Every structure is written in structure tokens, then in C-alpha cells.
CSV table of C-alpha atoms and ligand atoms in Angstrom, one decimal:
chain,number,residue,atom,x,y,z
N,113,UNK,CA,-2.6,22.0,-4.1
N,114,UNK,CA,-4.1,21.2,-0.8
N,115,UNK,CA,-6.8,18.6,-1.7
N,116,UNK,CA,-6.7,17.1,1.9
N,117,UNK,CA,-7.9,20.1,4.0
N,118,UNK,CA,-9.0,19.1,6.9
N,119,UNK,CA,-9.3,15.6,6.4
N,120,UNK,CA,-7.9,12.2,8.0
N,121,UNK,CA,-6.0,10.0,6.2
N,122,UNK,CA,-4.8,6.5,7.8
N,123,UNK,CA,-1.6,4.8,5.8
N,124,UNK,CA,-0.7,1.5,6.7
N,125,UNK,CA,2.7,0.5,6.2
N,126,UNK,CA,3.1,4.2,6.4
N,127,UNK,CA,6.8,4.3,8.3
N,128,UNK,CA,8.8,3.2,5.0
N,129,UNK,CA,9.3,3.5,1.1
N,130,UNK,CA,6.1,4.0,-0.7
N,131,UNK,CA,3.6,4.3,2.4
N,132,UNK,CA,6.2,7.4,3.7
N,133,UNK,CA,6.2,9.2,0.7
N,134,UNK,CA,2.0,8.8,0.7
N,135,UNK,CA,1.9,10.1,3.8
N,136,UNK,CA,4.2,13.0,3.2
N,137,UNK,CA,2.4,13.9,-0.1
N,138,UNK,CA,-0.9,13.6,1.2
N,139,UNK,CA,0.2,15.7,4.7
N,140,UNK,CA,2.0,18.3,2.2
N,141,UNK,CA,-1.6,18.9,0.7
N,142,UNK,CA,-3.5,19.3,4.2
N,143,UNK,CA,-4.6,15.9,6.0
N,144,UNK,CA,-4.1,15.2,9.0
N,145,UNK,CA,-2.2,11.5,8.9
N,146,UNK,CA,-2.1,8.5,11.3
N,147,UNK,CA,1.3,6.3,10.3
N,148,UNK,CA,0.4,2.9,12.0
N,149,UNK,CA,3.6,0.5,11.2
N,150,UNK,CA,4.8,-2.8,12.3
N,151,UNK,CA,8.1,-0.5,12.4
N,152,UNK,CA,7.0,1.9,15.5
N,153,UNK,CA,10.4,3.9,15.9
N,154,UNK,CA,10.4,4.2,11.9
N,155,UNK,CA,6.6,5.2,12.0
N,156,UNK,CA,7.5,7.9,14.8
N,157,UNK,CA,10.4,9.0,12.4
N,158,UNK,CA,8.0,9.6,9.7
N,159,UNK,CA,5.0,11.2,11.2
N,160,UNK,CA,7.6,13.7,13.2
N,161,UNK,CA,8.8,14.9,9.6
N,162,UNK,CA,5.3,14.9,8.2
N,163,UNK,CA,3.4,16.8,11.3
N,164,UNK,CA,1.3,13.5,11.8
N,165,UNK,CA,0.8,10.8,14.3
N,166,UNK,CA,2.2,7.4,14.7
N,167,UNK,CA,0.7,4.5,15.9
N,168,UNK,CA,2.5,0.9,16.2
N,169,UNK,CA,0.3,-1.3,14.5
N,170,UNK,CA,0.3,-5.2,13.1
N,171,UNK,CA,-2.1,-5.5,10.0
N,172,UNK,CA,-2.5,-9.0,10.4
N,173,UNK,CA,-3.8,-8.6,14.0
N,174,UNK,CA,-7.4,-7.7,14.1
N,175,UNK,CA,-7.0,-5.6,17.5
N,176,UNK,CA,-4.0,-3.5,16.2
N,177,UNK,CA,-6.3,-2.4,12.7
N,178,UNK,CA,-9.1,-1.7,14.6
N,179,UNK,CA,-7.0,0.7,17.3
N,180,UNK,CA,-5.5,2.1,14.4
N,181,UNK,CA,-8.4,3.3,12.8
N,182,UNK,CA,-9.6,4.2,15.8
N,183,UNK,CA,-7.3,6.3,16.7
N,184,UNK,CA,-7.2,8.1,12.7
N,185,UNK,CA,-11.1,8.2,13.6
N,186,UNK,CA,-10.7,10.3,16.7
N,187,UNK,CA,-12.8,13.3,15.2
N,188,UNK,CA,-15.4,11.3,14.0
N,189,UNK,CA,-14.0,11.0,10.4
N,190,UNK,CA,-12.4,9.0,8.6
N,191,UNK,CA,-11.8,9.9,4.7
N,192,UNK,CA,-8.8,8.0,3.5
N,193,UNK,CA,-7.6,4.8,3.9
N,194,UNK,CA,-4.1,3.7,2.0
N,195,UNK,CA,-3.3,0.3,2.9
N,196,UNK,CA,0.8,-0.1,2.1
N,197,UNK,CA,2.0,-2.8,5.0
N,198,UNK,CA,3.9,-5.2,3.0
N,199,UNK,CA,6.7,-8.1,3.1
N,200,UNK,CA,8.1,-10.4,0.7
N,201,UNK,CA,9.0,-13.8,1.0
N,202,UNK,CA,10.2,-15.0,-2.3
N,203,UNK,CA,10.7,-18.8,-3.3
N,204,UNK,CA,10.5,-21.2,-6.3
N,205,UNK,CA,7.2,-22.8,-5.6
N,206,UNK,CA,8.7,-26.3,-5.1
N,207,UNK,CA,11.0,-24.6,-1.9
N,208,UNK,CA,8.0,-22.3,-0.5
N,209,UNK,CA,7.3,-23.2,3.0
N,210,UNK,CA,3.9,-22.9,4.9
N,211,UNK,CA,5.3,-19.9,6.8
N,212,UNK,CA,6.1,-18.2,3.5
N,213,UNK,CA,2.8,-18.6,1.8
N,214,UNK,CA,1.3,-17.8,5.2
N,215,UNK,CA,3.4,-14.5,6.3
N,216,UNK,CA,2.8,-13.1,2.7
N,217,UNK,CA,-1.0,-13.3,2.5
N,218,UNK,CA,-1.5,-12.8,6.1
N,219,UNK,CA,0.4,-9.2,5.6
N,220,UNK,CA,-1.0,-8.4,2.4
N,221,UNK,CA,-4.7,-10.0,1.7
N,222,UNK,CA,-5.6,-10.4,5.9
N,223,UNK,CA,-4.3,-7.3,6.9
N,224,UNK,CA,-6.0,-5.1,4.2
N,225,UNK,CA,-8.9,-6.9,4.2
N,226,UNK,CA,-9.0,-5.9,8.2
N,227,UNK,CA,-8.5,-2.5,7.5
N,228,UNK,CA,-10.9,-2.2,4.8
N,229,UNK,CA,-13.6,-3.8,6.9
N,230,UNK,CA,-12.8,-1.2,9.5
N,231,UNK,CA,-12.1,2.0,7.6
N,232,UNK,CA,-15.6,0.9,5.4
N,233,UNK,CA,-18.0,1.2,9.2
N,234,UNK,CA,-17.1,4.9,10.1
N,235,UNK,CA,-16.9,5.6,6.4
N,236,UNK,CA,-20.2,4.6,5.7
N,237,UNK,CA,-21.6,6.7,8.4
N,238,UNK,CA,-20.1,9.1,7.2
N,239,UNK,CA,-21.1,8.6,3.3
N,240,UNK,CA,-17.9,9.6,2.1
N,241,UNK,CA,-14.2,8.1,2.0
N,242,UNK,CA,-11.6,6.5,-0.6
N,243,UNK,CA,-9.5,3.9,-0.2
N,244,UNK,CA,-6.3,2.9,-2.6
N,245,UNK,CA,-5.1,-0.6,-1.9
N,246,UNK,CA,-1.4,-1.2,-3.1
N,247,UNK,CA,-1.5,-4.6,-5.7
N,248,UNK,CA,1.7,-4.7,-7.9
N,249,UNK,CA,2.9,-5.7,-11.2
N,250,UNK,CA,3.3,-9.2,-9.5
N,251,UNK,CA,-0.2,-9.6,-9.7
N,252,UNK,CA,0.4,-10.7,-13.4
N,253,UNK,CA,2.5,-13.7,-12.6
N,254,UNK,CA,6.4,-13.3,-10.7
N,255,UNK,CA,9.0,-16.1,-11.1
N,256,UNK,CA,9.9,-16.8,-7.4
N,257,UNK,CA,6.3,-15.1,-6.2
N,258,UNK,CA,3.7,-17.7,-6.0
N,259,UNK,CA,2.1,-16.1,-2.7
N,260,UNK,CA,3.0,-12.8,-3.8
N,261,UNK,CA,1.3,-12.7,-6.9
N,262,UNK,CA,-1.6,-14.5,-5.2
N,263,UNK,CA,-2.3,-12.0,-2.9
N,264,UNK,CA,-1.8,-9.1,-5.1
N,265,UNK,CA,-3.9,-10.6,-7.5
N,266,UNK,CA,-6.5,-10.5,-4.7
N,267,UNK,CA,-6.2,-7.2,-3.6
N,268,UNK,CA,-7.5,-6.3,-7.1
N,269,UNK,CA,-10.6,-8.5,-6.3
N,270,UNK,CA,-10.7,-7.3,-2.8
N,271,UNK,CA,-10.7,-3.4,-4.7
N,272,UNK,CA,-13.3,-4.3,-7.4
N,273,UNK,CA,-15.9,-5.8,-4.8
N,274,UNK,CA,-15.6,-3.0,-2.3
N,275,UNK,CA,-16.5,-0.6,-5.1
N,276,UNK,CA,-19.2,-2.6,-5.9
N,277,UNK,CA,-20.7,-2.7,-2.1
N,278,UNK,CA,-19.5,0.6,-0.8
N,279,UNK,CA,-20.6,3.0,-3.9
N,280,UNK,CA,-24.3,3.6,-2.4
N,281,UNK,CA,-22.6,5.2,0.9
N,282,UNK,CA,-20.2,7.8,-1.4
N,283,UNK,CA,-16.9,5.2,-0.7
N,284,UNK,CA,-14.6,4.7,-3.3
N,285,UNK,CA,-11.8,1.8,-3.6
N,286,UNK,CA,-9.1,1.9,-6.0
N,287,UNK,CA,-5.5,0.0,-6.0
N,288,UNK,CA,-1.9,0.8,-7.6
N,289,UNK,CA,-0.1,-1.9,-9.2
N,290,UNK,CA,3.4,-0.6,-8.8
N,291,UNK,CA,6.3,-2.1,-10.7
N,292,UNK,CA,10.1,-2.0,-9.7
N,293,UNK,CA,10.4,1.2,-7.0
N,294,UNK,CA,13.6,1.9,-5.5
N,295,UNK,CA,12.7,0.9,-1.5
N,296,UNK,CA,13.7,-1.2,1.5
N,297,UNK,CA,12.0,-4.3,-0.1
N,298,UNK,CA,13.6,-4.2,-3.7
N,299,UNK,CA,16.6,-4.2,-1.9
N,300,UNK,CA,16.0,-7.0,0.0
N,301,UNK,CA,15.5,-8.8,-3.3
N,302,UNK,CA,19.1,-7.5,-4.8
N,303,UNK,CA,20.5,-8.8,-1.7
N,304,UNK,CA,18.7,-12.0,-1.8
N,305,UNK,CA,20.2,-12.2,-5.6
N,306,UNK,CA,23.4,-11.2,-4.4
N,307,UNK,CA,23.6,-8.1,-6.6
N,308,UNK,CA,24.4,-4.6,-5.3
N,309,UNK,CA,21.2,-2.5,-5.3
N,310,UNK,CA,23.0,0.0,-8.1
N,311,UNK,CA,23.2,-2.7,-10.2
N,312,UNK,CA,19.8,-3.9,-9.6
N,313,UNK,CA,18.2,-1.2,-10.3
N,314,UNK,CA,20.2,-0.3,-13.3
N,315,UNK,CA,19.4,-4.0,-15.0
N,316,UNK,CA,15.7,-3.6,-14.0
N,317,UNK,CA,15.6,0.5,-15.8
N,318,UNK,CA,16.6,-1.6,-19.2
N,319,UNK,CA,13.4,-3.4,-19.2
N,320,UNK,CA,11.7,-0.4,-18.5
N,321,UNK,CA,9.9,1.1,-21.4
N,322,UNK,CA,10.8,4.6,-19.8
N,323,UNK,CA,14.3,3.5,-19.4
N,324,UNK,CA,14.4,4.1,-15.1
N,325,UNK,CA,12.9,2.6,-12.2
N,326,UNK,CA,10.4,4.3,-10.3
N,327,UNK,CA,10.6,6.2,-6.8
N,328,UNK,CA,8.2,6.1,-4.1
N,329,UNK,CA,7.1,9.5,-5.0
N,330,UNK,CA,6.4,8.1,-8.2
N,331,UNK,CA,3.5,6.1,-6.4
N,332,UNK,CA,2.3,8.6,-4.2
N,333,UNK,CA,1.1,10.9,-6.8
N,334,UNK,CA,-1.0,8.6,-8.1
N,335,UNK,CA,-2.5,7.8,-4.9
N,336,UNK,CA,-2.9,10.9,-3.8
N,337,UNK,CA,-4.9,11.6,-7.0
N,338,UNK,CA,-7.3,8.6,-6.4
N,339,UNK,CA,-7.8,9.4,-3.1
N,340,UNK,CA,-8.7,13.4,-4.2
N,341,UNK,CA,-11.8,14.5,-5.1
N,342,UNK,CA,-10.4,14.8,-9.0
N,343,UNK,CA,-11.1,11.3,-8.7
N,344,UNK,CA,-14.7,11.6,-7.2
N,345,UNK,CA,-16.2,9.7,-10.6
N,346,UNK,CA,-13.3,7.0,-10.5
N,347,UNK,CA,-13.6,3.4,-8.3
N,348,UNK,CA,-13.1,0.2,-8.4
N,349,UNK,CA,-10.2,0.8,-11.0
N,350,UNK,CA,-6.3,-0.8,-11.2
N,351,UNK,CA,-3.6,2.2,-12.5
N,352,UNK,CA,-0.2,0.1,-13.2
N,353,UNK,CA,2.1,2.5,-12.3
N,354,UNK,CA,5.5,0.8,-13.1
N,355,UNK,CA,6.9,2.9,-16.0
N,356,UNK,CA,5.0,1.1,-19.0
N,357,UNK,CA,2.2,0.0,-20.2
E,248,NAP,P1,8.9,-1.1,2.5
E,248,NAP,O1,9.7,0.1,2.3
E,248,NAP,O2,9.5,-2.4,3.0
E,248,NAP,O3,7.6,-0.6,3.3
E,248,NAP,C1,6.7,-1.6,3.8
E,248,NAP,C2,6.3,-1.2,5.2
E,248,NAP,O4,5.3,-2.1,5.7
E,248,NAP,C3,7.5,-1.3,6.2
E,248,NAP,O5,7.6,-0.2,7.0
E,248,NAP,C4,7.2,-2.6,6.9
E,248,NAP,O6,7.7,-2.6,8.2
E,248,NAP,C5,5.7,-2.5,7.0
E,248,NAP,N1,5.0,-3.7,7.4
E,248,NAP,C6,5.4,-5.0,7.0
E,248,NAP,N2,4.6,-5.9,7.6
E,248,NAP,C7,3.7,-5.2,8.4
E,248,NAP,C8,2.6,-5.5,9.2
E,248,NAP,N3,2.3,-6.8,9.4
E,248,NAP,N4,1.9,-4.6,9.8
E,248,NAP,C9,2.3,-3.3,9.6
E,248,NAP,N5,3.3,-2.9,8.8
E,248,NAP,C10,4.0,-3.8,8.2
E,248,NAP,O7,8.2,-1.6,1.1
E,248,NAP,P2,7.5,-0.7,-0.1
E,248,NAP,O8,8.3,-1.1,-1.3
E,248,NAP,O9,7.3,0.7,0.2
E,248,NAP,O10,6.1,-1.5,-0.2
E,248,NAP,C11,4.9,-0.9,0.1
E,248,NAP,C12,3.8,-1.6,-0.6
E,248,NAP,O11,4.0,-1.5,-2.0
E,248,NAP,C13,3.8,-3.1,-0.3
E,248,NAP,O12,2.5,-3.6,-0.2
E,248,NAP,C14,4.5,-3.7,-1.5
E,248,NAP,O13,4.1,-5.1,-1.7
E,248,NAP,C15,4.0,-2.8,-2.6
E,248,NAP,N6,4.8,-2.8,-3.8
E,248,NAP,C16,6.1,-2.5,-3.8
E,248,NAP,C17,6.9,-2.5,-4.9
E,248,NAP,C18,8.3,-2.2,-5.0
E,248,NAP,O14,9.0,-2.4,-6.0
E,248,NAP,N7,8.9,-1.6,-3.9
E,248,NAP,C19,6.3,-2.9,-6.1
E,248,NAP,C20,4.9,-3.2,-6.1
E,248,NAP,C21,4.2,-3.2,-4.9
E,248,NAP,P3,9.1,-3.5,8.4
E,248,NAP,O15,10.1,-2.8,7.7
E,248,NAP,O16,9.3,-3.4,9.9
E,248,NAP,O17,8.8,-4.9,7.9
């Protein structure tokens, strides 16, 4: 398939885990993709395998979106927009500090908020594009994720009401509510627990009604099929995408 002819993509977050493998899948299939990451030596990585471009780039920072898109916007066009940057900073609410309620919705609700607002003003113009927005099972209520879930839980508001707005100029806006996939950040939590990551994982596939836990690939396919024109007739929608229902 090669649903992305000719078109620019912009993944945020794109250097790691779940935003790589978007980028790679949506690159396999024709588009040109910008990697903009916090990580810039891991974003160059990426979008040297991938036959993209990398640009170092701070969600929560207004000026580093903005450049970012601008730079995915070089043509003129803009049609996707996958907004991946993401951090964890898990606590019991009665331990969870300022910085951690702050860090978590700056990355997650601030930061793709700022690149919606962006990606939305060439996109417009242009009366086409799609957005996916990454939300997460967490949305539903984590032990340990109070400003987690909070702004995952958003980003499914945040989806909903750009559908609403953007329809009349052709955008769409969609989100992906992965559960457990293998990455840099579920790691980090079996650390965190103290578990190794083989074990983690392993406990985690025996709550899983299809008995493993997902891969970033897993993810990408489903964004890459929101972002596609097979999903022309399909916005403001949440697909779960954690291995049950
Ligand atoms: P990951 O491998 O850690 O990738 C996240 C990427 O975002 C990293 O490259 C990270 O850079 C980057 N990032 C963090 N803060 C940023 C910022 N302020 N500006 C730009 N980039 C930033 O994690 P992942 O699992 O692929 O997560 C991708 C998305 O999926 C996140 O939104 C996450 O919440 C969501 N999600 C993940 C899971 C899961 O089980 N893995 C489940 C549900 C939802 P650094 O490494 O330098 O911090």
C-alpha cells in the first residue's frame, strides 16, 4: 500500500517506541516524514532509517511546535499530524508533587494541544489533513496515574472538539488509546517496580484477553489507517488498541 504518496506527515515524539514505528509505517507507504523529538540524536537515528527529516523539538514549548510544523510545512502542506511525545511520572496521589502533575500534562495535554493549534492553520488552508492523538488505556482510571489518566482523559476531549470545529475545512481528528506496548516507557515502569521487563511483560500478557502484550507496530497500523483516506468518513472517534475489548 502506499496511502501516503506524496504527502507530509509530522510525528511528535517520533524518535522512540510507538512514534518510530508510525513514522516508519507511514514512510514505508509514501510520506514524506518530519521526526521532531525532545531526543534529537534518537530522532536523527530514526528519520536516517526511515528516509525522513529530524527536527529537535520540545512539545511543551510553543516556539519549538511551531518550527516543527513549520519545517513539515515546507511545501505548503501539511496532511498528517501524529502527536506521540510522551513521559510518565507515576505516583500514589497522596506522594505526587507539583512537578509531577505539571511535567505530565505539560508533555501530554500542552504539548498536543500546541501542535494541534498549529497543524489545524495550514491545514485549514489547505481543507484537508488528519490528525491521531495518542490517549491510552489510562484514560479509564491507573492506580499510580492520577496526572496520567487526567491528561489522557483530555486528549480524548481535545480529539472530539477538534472534529467538531475542524470538519467544515476537510480535517479530521482521531486518538489511539493504547494499552500495555512493549517500549522505553513500560520499561521504565518495570524498573520503577523493580521487576525485569521479561517478567513484566509476561504478568501484564495474562491479563490480556489476547494472551500478549502489544508492540509498537501494533499501534502504528492503526494510526496509519486513521490517518488514510480508508478512514475519510471516520473523526472524532477513540480505537482502544490494547489487545481487548
Ligand atoms: P517512548 O518510547 O518513551 O517514546 C516517547 C518519545 O517522546 C520519546 O522519544 C521521548 O523522548 C519523547 N518525548 C518526551 N517528552 C517530549 C517532549 N517534551 N517533546 C518532544 N518529545 C518528547 O514511549 P511510547 O511508549 O512510544 O509512548 C508514545 C505515546 O504513547 C505516549 O504519548 C504514551 O503516553 C502513549 N502510550 C504508551 C503506552 C505504552 O504502553 N507504551 C500505552 C498507552 C499510551 P525522551 O526519551 O528523550 O523522553
Amino acid at each position: 500500500m502506499r496511502r501516503f504518496e506524496g504527502q507530509t506527515v509530522l510525528v511528535t515524539g517520533g524518535a522512540k517506541g510507538i512514534g518510530a514505528a508510525t513514522a516508519a509505517r507511514l514512510a514505508s507507504e509514501g510520506a514524506q516524514v518530519v521526526v521532531a523529538d525532545f531526543d534529537e540524536a534518537a530522532a536523527t537515528e530514526t528519520a536516517e532509517r526511515i528516509g525522513g527529516r529530524a527536527v529537535r523539538c520540545d512539545v511543551t514549548s510553543r516556539a519549538d511546535v511551531e518550527a516543527a510544523v513549520a519545517a513539515a510545512a515546507e511545501s505548503g502542506r501539511l496532511d498528517v499530524l501524529v502527536t506521540c511525545a510522551g513521559i510518565i511520572r507515576d505516583n500514589l496521589i497522596h506522594k505526587m508533587t507539583d512537578d509531577d502533575w505539571e511535567a505530565v500534562i505539560a508533555t501530554h495535554l500542552r504539548g498536543t494541544f500546541l501542535a494541534a493549534q498549529a497543524a489545524q492553520a495550514v491545514m485549514t488552508q489547505q481543507g484537508s489533513g488528519s490528525m491521531v492523538l495518542v490517549s491510552s488505556v489510562s484514560a479509564l482510571g491507573n492506580r499510580g496515574q492520577a496526572n496520567y489518566s487526567a491528561a489522557k482523559a483530555g486528549l480524548q476531549g481535545l480529539t472530539k472538539t477538534l472534529a467538531i470545529e475542524l470538519g467544515r475545512f476537510g480535517v479530521r481528528a482521531n486518538c489511539v488509546a493504547p494499552g500495555f506496548i512493549a517500549t522505553a516507557m513500560t520499561q521504565q515502569t518495570a524498573e520503577r517496580i523493580g521487576m525485569s521487563f521479561d517478567d513484566f511483560q509476561a504478568t501484564a500478557a495474562e491479563q490480556i484477553p489476547l494472551r500478549r502484550v502489544g508492540q509498537p507496530e501494533d499501534v502504528a497500523g492503526v494510526i496509519a489507517f486513521l490517518c488514510s483516506d480508508d478512514a475519510a468518513y471516520v473523526t472524532g472517534q477513540v480505537i482502544y488498541v490494547s489487545g481487548g475489548p
